[in-house]
């Protein structure tokens, strides 16, 4: 039997909390998050009313883009090696 390069055991889930202005700022809903996981597979998510999105993928270095009208786009690289909670914040474009 052939096992794919990744399987459900190899997946990690990041619970991303997105804030306004700083990590202590108010939660931001409707932030569009796109990127690629450690295997180069694309992902996409949108934060809920609490500013939270869950993203699953293959462990490794992930690349993110956080976008919301009225805010500067944030690009990040993150070593997603285990399931965990993370946070980011967006700055107003004004």
PDB file of N, CA and C in Angstrom:
ATOM      1  N   UNK A   1       0.842  -1.180   0.000  1.00  0.00           N
ATOM      2  CA  UNK A   1       0.000   0.000   0.000  1.00  0.00           C
ATOM      3  C   UNK A   1       0.886   1.241   0.000  1.00  0.00           C
ATOM      4  N   UNK A   2       0.535   2.211  -0.803  1.00  0.00           N
ATOM      5  CA  UNK A   2       1.293   3.453  -0.882  1.00  0.00           C
ATOM      6  C   UNK A   2       0.653   4.501   0.018  1.00  0.00           C
ATOM      7  N   UNK A   3       1.491   5.163   0.795  1.00  0.00           N
ATOM      8  CA  UNK A   3       1.004   6.223   1.680  1.00  0.00           C
ATOM      9  C   UNK A   3       1.374   7.554   1.041  1.00  0.00           C
ATOM     10  N   UNK A   4       0.423   8.503   0.958  1.00  0.00           N
ATOM     11  CA  UNK A   4       0.755   9.804   0.377  1.00  0.00           C
ATOM     12  C   UNK A   4       1.813  10.523   1.211  1.00  0.00           C
ATOM     13  N   UNK A   5       2.447  11.519   0.609  1.00  0.00           N
ATOM     14  CA  UNK A   5       3.498  12.268   1.296  1.00  0.00           C
ATOM     15  C   UNK A   5       2.972  12.906   2.576  1.00  0.00           C
ATOM     16  N   UNK A   6       1.696  13.195   2.624  1.00  0.00           N
ATOM     17  CA  UNK A   6       1.093  13.726   3.842  1.00  0.00           C
ATOM     18  C   UNK A   6      -0.135  12.910   4.173  1.00  0.00           C
ATOM     19  N   UNK A   7      -0.484  12.876   5.419  1.00  0.00           N
ATOM     20  CA  UNK A   7      -1.694  12.193   5.850  1.00  0.00           C
ATOM     21  C   UNK A   7      -2.288  12.995   6.997  1.00  0.00           C
ATOM     22  N   UNK A   8      -3.448  12.591   7.481  1.00  0.00           N
ATOM     23  CA  UNK A   8      -4.114  13.369   8.521  1.00  0.00           C
ATOM     24  C   UNK A   8      -3.248  13.486   9.774  1.00  0.00           C
ATOM     25  N   UNK A   9      -2.392  12.488  10.038  1.00  0.00           N
ATOM     26  CA  UNK A   9      -1.521  12.572  11.208  1.00  0.00           C
ATOM     27  C   UNK A   9      -0.461  13.660  11.038  1.00  0.00           C
ATOM     28  N   UNK A  10      -0.140  14.002   9.803  1.00  0.00           N
ATOM     29  CA  UNK A  10       0.890  14.992   9.544  1.00  0.00           C
ATOM     30  C   UNK A  10       0.334  16.412   9.490  1.00  0.00           C
ATOM     31  N   UNK A  11      -0.964  16.564   9.608  1.00  0.00           N
ATOM     32  CA  UNK A  11      -1.587  17.880   9.550  1.00  0.00           C
ATOM     33  C   UNK A  11      -1.427  18.607  10.887  1.00  0.00           C
ATOM     34  N   UNK A  12      -1.259  19.914  10.803  1.00  0.00           N
ATOM     35  CA  UNK A  12      -1.313  20.763  11.987  1.00  0.00           C
ATOM     36  C   UNK A  12      -2.404  21.798  11.747  1.00  0.00           C
ATOM     37  N   UNK A  13      -2.965  22.321  12.828  1.00  0.00           N
ATOM     38  CA  UNK A  13      -3.990  23.358  12.726  1.00  0.00           C
ATOM     39  C   UNK A  13      -3.549  24.570  13.518  1.00  0.00           C
ATOM     40  N   UNK A  14      -3.523  25.716  12.844  1.00  0.00           N
ATOM     41  CA  UNK A  14      -3.238  26.971  13.521  1.00  0.00           C
ATOM     42  C   UNK A  14      -4.553  27.688  13.760  1.00  0.00           C
ATOM     43  N   UNK A  15      -4.768  28.098  14.994  1.00  0.00           N
ATOM     44  CA  UNK A  15      -5.901  28.946  15.334  1.00  0.00           C
ATOM     45  C   UNK A  15      -5.341  30.363  15.377  1.00  0.00           C
ATOM     46  N   UNK A  16      -5.704  31.163  14.380  1.00  0.00           N
ATOM     47  CA  UNK A  16      -5.118  32.495  14.205  1.00  0.00           C
ATOM     48  C   UNK A  16      -6.086  33.550  14.745  1.00  0.00           C
ATOM     49  N   UNK A  17      -5.589  34.373  15.659  1.00  0.00           N
ATOM     50  CA  UNK A  17      -6.354  35.490  16.221  1.00  0.00           C
ATOM     51  C   UNK A  17      -5.827  36.766  15.561  1.00  0.00           C
ATOM     52  N   UNK A  18      -6.708  37.521  14.907  1.00  0.00           N
ATOM     53  CA  UNK A  18      -6.287  38.744  14.221  1.00  0.00           C
ATOM     54  C   UNK A  18      -6.866  39.957  14.959  1.00  0.00           C
ATOM     55  N   UNK A  19      -5.974  40.913  15.241  1.00  0.00           N
ATOM     56  CA  UNK A  19      -6.336  42.102  16.016  1.00  0.00           C
ATOM     57  C   UNK A  19      -6.076  43.369  15.201  1.00  0.00           C
ATOM     58  N   UNK A  20      -6.573  44.480  15.717  1.00  0.00           N
ATOM     59  CA  UNK A  20      -6.369  45.785  15.102  1.00  0.00           C
ATOM     60  C   UNK A  20      -5.324  46.566  15.884  1.00  0.00           C
ATOM     61  N   UNK A  21      -4.269  47.007  15.185  1.00  0.00           N
ATOM     62  CA  UNK A  21      -3.290  47.920  15.759  1.00  0.00           C
ATOM     63  C   UNK A  21      -2.194  47.315  16.596  1.00  0.00           C
ATOM     64  N   UNK A  22      -2.497  46.297  17.391  1.00  0.00           N
ATOM     65  CA  UNK A  22      -1.495  45.615  18.217  1.00  0.00           C
ATOM     66  C   UNK A  22      -2.054  44.256  18.616  1.00  0.00           C
ATOM     67  N   UNK A  23      -1.218  43.441  19.220  1.00  0.00           N
ATOM     68  CA  UNK A  23      -1.684  42.122  19.656  1.00  0.00           C
ATOM     69  C   UNK A  23      -2.711  42.229  20.782  1.00  0.00           C
ATOM     70  N   UNK A  24      -2.769  43.395  21.443  1.00  0.00           N
ATOM     71  CA  UNK A  24      -3.754  43.624  22.496  1.00  0.00           C
ATOM     72  C   UNK A  24      -4.974  44.384  21.982  1.00  0.00           C
ATOM     73  N   UNK A  25      -4.989  44.703  20.675  1.00  0.00           N
ATOM     74  CA  UNK A  25      -6.075  45.486  20.095  1.00  0.00           C
ATOM     75  C   UNK A  25      -7.343  44.670  19.940  1.00  0.00           C
ATOM     76  N   UNK A  26      -8.416  45.350  19.541  1.00  0.00           N
ATOM     77  CA  UNK A  26      -9.689  44.650  19.335  1.00  0.00           C
ATOM     78  C   UNK A  26      -9.600  43.613  18.214  1.00  0.00           C
ATOM     79  N   UNK A  27     -10.409  42.572  18.337  1.00  0.00           N
ATOM     80  CA  UNK A  27     -10.446  41.516  17.320  1.00  0.00           C
ATOM     81  C   UNK A  27     -10.977  42.082  16.010  1.00  0.00           C
ATOM     82  N   UNK A  28     -10.442  41.576  14.889  1.00  0.00           N
ATOM     83  CA  UNK A  28     -10.881  42.000  13.559  1.00  0.00           C
ATOM     84  C   UNK A  28     -11.587  40.843  12.852  1.00  0.00           C
ATOM     85  N   UNK A  29     -12.856  41.068  12.520  1.00  0.00           N
ATOM     86  CA  UNK A  29     -13.599  40.060  11.760  1.00  0.00           C
ATOM     87  C   UNK A  29     -13.425  40.321  10.268  1.00  0.00           C
ATOM     88  N   UNK A  30     -13.787  39.344   9.478  1.00  0.00           N
ATOM     89  CA  UNK A  30     -13.779  39.433   8.013  1.00  0.00           C
ATOM     90  C   UNK A  30     -12.415  39.739   7.414  1.00  0.00           C
ATOM     91  N   UNK A  31     -11.341  39.278   8.078  1.00  0.00           N
ATOM     92  CA  UNK A  31      -9.999  39.397   7.502  1.00  0.00           C
ATOM     93  C   UNK A  31      -9.794  38.188   6.593  1.00  0.00           C
ATOM     94  N   UNK A  32      -9.418  38.445   5.341  1.00  0.00           N
ATOM     95  CA  UNK A  32      -9.200  37.382   4.354  1.00  0.00           C
ATOM     96  C   UNK A  32      -7.749  36.922   4.482  1.00  0.00           C
ATOM     97  N   UNK A  33      -7.560  35.651   4.809  1.00  0.00           N
ATOM     98  CA  UNK A  33      -6.232  35.083   4.997  1.00  0.00           C
ATOM     99  C   UNK A  33      -5.972  34.075   3.879  1.00  0.00           C
ATOM    100  N   UNK A  34      -4.884  34.268   3.147  1.00  0.00           N
ATOM    101  CA  UNK A  34      -4.489  33.314   2.112  1.00  0.00           C
ATOM    102  C   UNK A  34      -3.026  32.955   2.336  1.00  0.00           C
ATOM    103  N   UNK A  35      -2.593  31.866   1.733  1.00  0.00           N
ATOM    104  CA  UNK A  35      -1.194  31.488   1.844  1.00  0.00           C
ATOM    105  C   UNK A  35      -0.953  30.067   1.390  1.00  0.00           C
ATOM    106  N   UNK A  36       0.228  29.569   1.759  1.00  0.00           N
ATOM    107  CA  UNK A  36       0.604  28.197   1.440  1.00  0.00           C
ATOM    108  C   UNK A  36       1.192  27.540   2.678  1.00  0.00           C
ATOM    109  N   UNK A  37       0.942  26.226   2.805  1.00  0.00           N
ATOM    110  CA  UNK A  37       1.472  25.479   3.947  1.00  0.00           C
ATOM    111  C   UNK A  37       2.876  24.974   3.658  1.00  0.00           C
ATOM    112  N   UNK A  38       3.403  24.125   4.522  1.00  0.00           N
ATOM    113  CA  UNK A  38       4.761  23.624   4.396  1.00  0.00           C
ATOM    114  C   UNK A  38       5.001  22.763   3.176  1.00  0.00           C
ATOM    115  N   UNK A  39       3.919  22.299   2.549  1.00  0.00           N
ATOM    116  CA  UNK A  39       4.013  21.471   1.341  1.00  0.00           C
ATOM    117  C   UNK A  39       3.716  22.289   0.082  1.00  0.00           C
ATOM    118  N   UNK A  40       3.505  23.602   0.259  1.00  0.00           N
ATOM    119  CA  UNK A  40       3.214  24.461  -0.879  1.00  0.00           C
ATOM    120  C   UNK A  40       1.766  24.442  -1.324  1.00  0.00           C
ATOM    121  N   UNK A  41       0.886  23.819  -0.525  1.00  0.00           N
ATOM    122  CA  UNK A  41      -0.536  23.776  -0.863  1.00  0.00           C
ATOM    123  C   UNK A  41      -1.214  25.052  -0.375  1.00  0.00           C
ATOM    124  N   UNK A  42      -2.062  25.619  -1.226  1.00  0.00           N
ATOM    125  CA  UNK A  42      -2.753  26.866  -0.899  1.00  0.00           C
ATOM    126  C   UNK A  42      -3.818  26.653   0.164  1.00  0.00           C
ATOM    127  N   UNK A  43      -4.028  27.688   0.985  1.00  0.00           N
ATOM    128  CA  UNK A  43      -5.136  27.696   1.922  1.00  0.00           C
ATOM    129  C   UNK A  43      -5.783  29.071   1.895  1.00  0.00           C
ATOM    130  N   UNK A  44      -7.010  29.115   2.403  1.00  0.00           N
ATOM    131  CA  UNK A  44      -7.777  30.354   2.447  1.00  0.00           C
ATOM    132  C   UNK A  44      -8.733  30.274   3.622  1.00  0.00           C
ATOM    133  N   UNK A  45      -8.874  31.378   4.349  1.00  0.00           N
ATOM    134  CA  UNK A  45      -9.796  31.438   5.487  1.00  0.00           C
ATOM    135  C   UNK A  45     -10.213  32.882   5.701  1.00  0.00           C
ATOM    136  N   UNK A  46     -11.294  33.058   6.459  1.00  0.00           N
ATOM    137  CA  UNK A  46     -11.782  34.386   6.825  1.00  0.00           C
ATOM    138  C   UNK A  46     -12.048  34.370   8.326  1.00  0.00           C
ATOM    139  N   UNK A  47     -11.607  35.426   9.024  1.00  0.00           N
ATOM    140  CA  UNK A  47     -11.825  35.464  10.465  1.00  0.00           C
ATOM    141  C   UNK A  47     -13.313  35.645  10.774  1.00  0.00           C
ATOM    142  N   UNK A  48     -13.732  35.029  11.880  1.00  0.00           N
ATOM    143  CA  UNK A  48     -15.129  35.125  12.312  1.00  0.00           C
ATOM    144  C   UNK A  48     -15.342  36.395  13.137  1.00  0.00           C
ATOM    145  N   UNK A  49     -16.497  36.517  13.762  1.00  0.00           N
ATOM    146  CA  UNK A  49     -16.825  37.732  14.515  1.00  0.00           C
ATOM    147  C   UNK A  49     -15.887  37.962  15.699  1.00  0.00           C
ATOM    148  N   UNK A  50     -15.199  36.914  16.145  1.00  0.00           N
ATOM    149  CA  UNK A  50     -14.222  37.037  17.225  1.00  0.00           C
ATOM    150  C   UNK A  50     -12.801  37.249  16.734  1.00  0.00           C
ATOM    151  N   UNK A  51     -12.644  37.434  15.412  1.00  0.00           N
ATOM    152  CA  UNK A  51     -11.313  37.648  14.844  1.00  0.00           C
ATOM    153  C   UNK A  51     -10.486  36.380  14.730  1.00  0.00           C
ATOM    154  N   UNK A  52     -11.148  35.220  14.709  1.00  0.00           N
ATOM    155  CA  UNK A  52     -10.450  33.929  14.732  1.00  0.00           C
ATOM    156  C   UNK A  52     -10.695  33.147  13.442  1.00  0.00           C
ATOM    157  N   UNK A  53      -9.618  32.518  12.946  1.00  0.00           N
ATOM    158  CA  UNK A  53      -9.723  31.593  11.810  1.00  0.00           C
ATOM    159  C   UNK A  53      -8.870  30.370  12.122  1.00  0.00           C
ATOM    160  N   UNK A  54      -9.338  29.207  11.717  1.00  0.00           N
ATOM    161  CA  UNK A  54      -8.557  27.971  11.857  1.00  0.00           C
ATOM    162  C   UNK A  54      -8.099  27.535  10.484  1.00  0.00           C
ATOM    163  N   UNK A  55      -6.797  27.233  10.398  1.00  0.00           N
ATOM    164  CA  UNK A  55      -6.200  26.831   9.127  1.00  0.00           C
ATOM    165  C   UNK A  55      -5.414  25.554   9.363  1.00  0.00           C
ATOM    166  N   UNK A  56      -5.659  24.539   8.538  1.00  0.00           N
ATOM    167  CA  UNK A  56      -4.939  23.269   8.652  1.00  0.00           C
ATOM    168  C   UNK A  56      -4.085  23.039   7.420  1.00  0.00           C
ATOM    169  N   UNK A  57      -2.952  22.366   7.633  1.00  0.00           N
ATOM    170  CA  UNK A  57      -2.072  22.043   6.524  1.00  0.00           C
ATOM    171  C   UNK A  57      -0.888  21.233   6.988  1.00  0.00           C
ATOM    172  N   UNK A  58       0.057  21.069   6.087  1.00  0.00           N
ATOM    173  CA  UNK A  58       1.250  20.274   6.338  1.00  0.00           C
ATOM    174  C   UNK A  58       2.274  21.116   7.104  1.00  0.00           C
ATOM    175  N   UNK A  59       2.905  20.547   8.148  1.00  0.00           N
ATOM    176  CA  UNK A  59       3.892  21.310   8.914  1.00  0.00           C
ATOM    177  C   UNK A  59       5.036  21.815   8.041  1.00  0.00           C
ATOM    178  N   UNK A  60       5.644  22.901   8.493  1.00  0.00           N
ATOM    179  CA  UNK A  60       6.769  23.503   7.793  1.00  0.00           C
ATOM    180  C   UNK A  60       6.655  25.008   7.856  1.00  0.00           C
ATOM    181  N   UNK A  61       7.353  25.696   6.965  1.00  0.00           N
ATOM    182  CA  UNK A  61       7.273  27.150   6.919  1.00  0.00           C
ATOM    183  C   UNK A  61       6.082  27.552   6.061  1.00  0.00           C
ATOM    184  N   UNK A  62       5.124  28.222   6.692  1.00  0.00           N
ATOM    185  CA  UNK A  62       3.923  28.679   6.007  1.00  0.00           C
ATOM    186  C   UNK A  62       4.087  30.141   5.641  1.00  0.00           C
ATOM    187  N   UNK A  63       3.460  30.545   4.556  1.00  0.00           N
ATOM    188  CA  UNK A  63       3.433  31.948   4.156  1.00  0.00           C
ATOM    189  C   UNK A  63       1.983  32.420   4.196  1.00  0.00           C
ATOM    190  N   UNK A  64       1.785  33.627   4.736  1.00  0.00           N
ATOM    191  CA  UNK A  64       0.455  34.190   4.917  1.00  0.00           C
ATOM    192  C   UNK A  64       0.341  35.566   4.288  1.00  0.00           C
ATOM    193  N   UNK A  65      -0.866  35.903   3.844  1.00  0.00           N
ATOM    194  CA  UNK A  65      -1.243  37.271   3.504  1.00  0.00           C
ATOM    195  C   UNK A  65      -2.566  37.540   4.214  1.00  0.00           C
ATOM    196  N   UNK A  66      -2.613  38.623   5.001  1.00  0.00           N
ATOM    197  CA  UNK A  66      -3.806  39.033   5.726  1.00  0.00           C
ATOM    198  C   UNK A  66      -4.323  40.302   5.055  1.00  0.00           C
ATOM    199  N   UNK A  67      -5.582  40.291   4.602  1.00  0.00           N
ATOM    200  CA  UNK A  67      -6.131  41.437   3.877  1.00  0.00           C
ATOM    201  C   UNK A  67      -7.514  41.806   4.397  1.00  0.00           C
ATOM    202  N   UNK A  68      -7.709  43.114   4.547  1.00  0.00           N
ATOM    203  CA  UNK A  68      -9.026  43.643   4.914  1.00  0.00           C
ATOM    204  C   UNK A  68      -9.081  45.089   4.424  1.00  0.00           C
ATOM    205  N   UNK A  69     -10.208  45.473   3.821  1.00  0.00           N
ATOM    206  CA  UNK A  69     -10.372  46.845   3.341  1.00  0.00           C
ATOM    207  C   UNK A  69     -10.113  47.829   4.470  1.00  0.00           C
ATOM    208  N   UNK A  70      -9.342  48.880   4.163  1.00  0.00           N
ATOM    209  CA  UNK A  70      -9.038  49.909   5.144  1.00  0.00           C
ATOM    210  C   UNK A  70      -7.796  49.638   5.966  1.00  0.00           C
ATOM    211  N   UNK A  71      -7.143  48.479   5.722  1.00  0.00           N
ATOM    212  CA  UNK A  71      -5.944  48.093   6.475  1.00  0.00           C
ATOM    213  C   UNK A  71      -4.816  47.736   5.511  1.00  0.00           C
ATOM    214  N   UNK A  72      -3.596  47.930   5.984  1.00  0.00           N
ATOM    215  CA  UNK A  72      -2.433  47.535   5.187  1.00  0.00           C
ATOM    216  C   UNK A  72      -2.354  46.012   5.150  1.00  0.00           C
ATOM    217  N   UNK A  73      -2.055  45.462   3.979  1.00  0.00           N
ATOM    218  CA  UNK A  73      -1.892  44.016   3.843  1.00  0.00           C
ATOM    219  C   UNK A  73      -0.656  43.583   4.617  1.00  0.00           C
ATOM    220  N   UNK A  74      -0.798  42.503   5.368  1.00  0.00           N
ATOM    221  CA  UNK A  74       0.299  41.974   6.170  1.00  0.00           C
ATOM    222  C   UNK A  74       0.753  40.651   5.561  1.00  0.00           C
ATOM    223  N   UNK A  75       2.064  40.545   5.293  1.00  0.00           N
ATOM    224  CA  UNK A  75       2.652  39.301   4.784  1.00  0.00           C
ATOM    225  C   UNK A  75       3.545  38.727   5.869  1.00  0.00           C
ATOM    226  N   UNK A  76       3.370  37.439   6.168  1.00  0.00           N
ATOM    227  CA  UNK A  76       4.155  36.789   7.218  1.00  0.00           C
ATOM    228  C   UNK A  76       4.634  35.413   6.766  1.00  0.00           C
ATOM    229  N   UNK A  77       5.779  35.013   7.301  1.00  0.00           N
ATOM    230  CA  UNK A  77       6.230  33.617   7.232  1.00  0.00           C
ATOM    231  C   UNK A  77       6.206  33.095   8.658  1.00  0.00           C
ATOM    232  N   UNK A  78       5.775  31.850   8.826  1.00  0.00           N
ATOM    233  CA  UNK A  78       5.641  31.293  10.173  1.00  0.00           C
ATOM    234  C   UNK A  78       5.987  29.813  10.127  1.00  0.00           C
ATOM    235  N   UNK A  79       6.807  29.359  11.072  1.00  0.00           N
ATOM    236  CA  UNK A  79       7.146  27.934  11.164  1.00  0.00           C
ATOM    237  C   UNK A  79       6.036  27.217  11.920  1.00  0.00           C
ATOM    238  N   UNK A  80       5.138  26.604  11.189  1.00  0.00           N
ATOM    239  CA  UNK A  80       3.997  25.876  11.755  1.00  0.00           C
ATOM    240  C   UNK A  80       4.404  24.418  11.912  1.00  0.00           C
ATOM    241  N   UNK A  81       4.883  24.074  13.101  1.00  0.00           N
ATOM    242  CA  UNK A  81       5.402  22.725  13.331  1.00  0.00           C
ATOM    243  C   UNK A  81       4.483  21.890  14.209  1.00  0.00           C
ATOM    244  N   UNK A  82       3.509  22.533  14.856  1.00  0.00           N
ATOM    245  CA  UNK A  82       2.553  21.826  15.705  1.00  0.00           C
ATOM    246  C   UNK A  82       1.258  22.626  15.733  1.00  0.00           C
ATOM    247  N   UNK A  83       0.177  21.980  16.116  1.00  0.00           N
ATOM    248  CA  UNK A  83      -1.089  22.693  16.258  1.00  0.00           C
ATOM    249  C   UNK A  83      -0.973  23.645  17.430  1.00  0.00           C
ATOM    250  N   UNK A  84      -1.351  24.912  17.212  1.00  0.00           N
ATOM    251  CA  UNK A  84      -1.224  25.912  18.269  1.00  0.00           C
ATOM    252  C   UNK A  84      -2.045  27.147  17.933  1.00  0.00           C
ATOM    253  N   UNK A  85      -2.127  28.057  18.905  1.00  0.00           N
ATOM    254  CA  UNK A  85      -2.775  29.343  18.704  1.00  0.00           C
ATOM    255  C   UNK A  85      -1.708  30.375  18.391  1.00  0.00           C
ATOM    256  N   UNK A  86      -1.999  31.236  17.413  1.00  0.00           N
ATOM    257  CA  UNK A  86      -1.083  32.293  17.027  1.00  0.00           C
ATOM    258  C   UNK A  86      -1.880  33.591  16.901  1.00  0.00           C
ATOM    259  N   UNK A  87      -1.157  34.699  16.759  1.00  0.00           N
ATOM    260  CA  UNK A  87      -1.843  35.978  16.639  1.00  0.00           C
ATOM    261  C   UNK A  87      -1.087  36.888  15.672  1.00  0.00           C
ATOM    262  N   UNK A  88      -1.835  37.807  15.088  1.00  0.00           N
ATOM    263  CA  UNK A  88      -1.267  38.811  14.187  1.00  0.00           C
ATOM    264  C   UNK A  88      -2.123  40.063  14.334  1.00  0.00           C
ATOM    265  N   UNK A  89      -1.599  41.185  13.860  1.00  0.00           N
ATOM    266  CA  UNK A  89      -2.419  42.397  13.880  1.00  0.00           C
ATOM    267  C   UNK A  89      -2.222  43.189  12.598  1.00  0.00           C
ATOM    268  N   UNK A  90      -3.267  43.925  12.242  1.00  0.00           N
ATOM    269  CA  UNK A  90      -3.253  44.747  11.045  1.00  0.00           C
ATOM    270  C   UNK A  90      -3.268  46.214  11.458  1.00  0.00           C
ATOM    271  N   UNK A  91      -2.568  47.028  10.662  1.00  0.00           N
ATOM    272  CA  UNK A  91      -2.515  48.467  10.900  1.00  0.00           C
ATOM    273  C   UNK A  91      -3.450  49.163   9.925  1.00  0.00           C
ATOM    274  N   UNK A  92      -4.095  50.203  10.400  1.00  0.00           N
ATOM    275  CA  UNK A  92      -4.989  50.986   9.565  1.00  0.00           C
ATOM    276  C   UNK A  92      -4.220  51.597   8.402  1.00  0.00           C
ATOM    277  N   UNK A  93      -4.834  51.626   7.227  1.00  0.00           N
ATOM    278  CA  UNK A  93      -4.181  52.194   6.039  1.00  0.00           C
ATOM    279  C   UNK A  93      -4.349  53.714   5.991  1.00  0.00           C
ATOM    280  N   UNK A  94      -5.139  54.258   6.908  1.00  0.00           N
ATOM    281  CA  UNK A  94      -5.402  55.710   6.907  1.00  0.00           C
ATOM    282  C   UNK A  94      -4.218  56.509   7.391  1.00  0.00           C
TER     283      UNK A  94
END
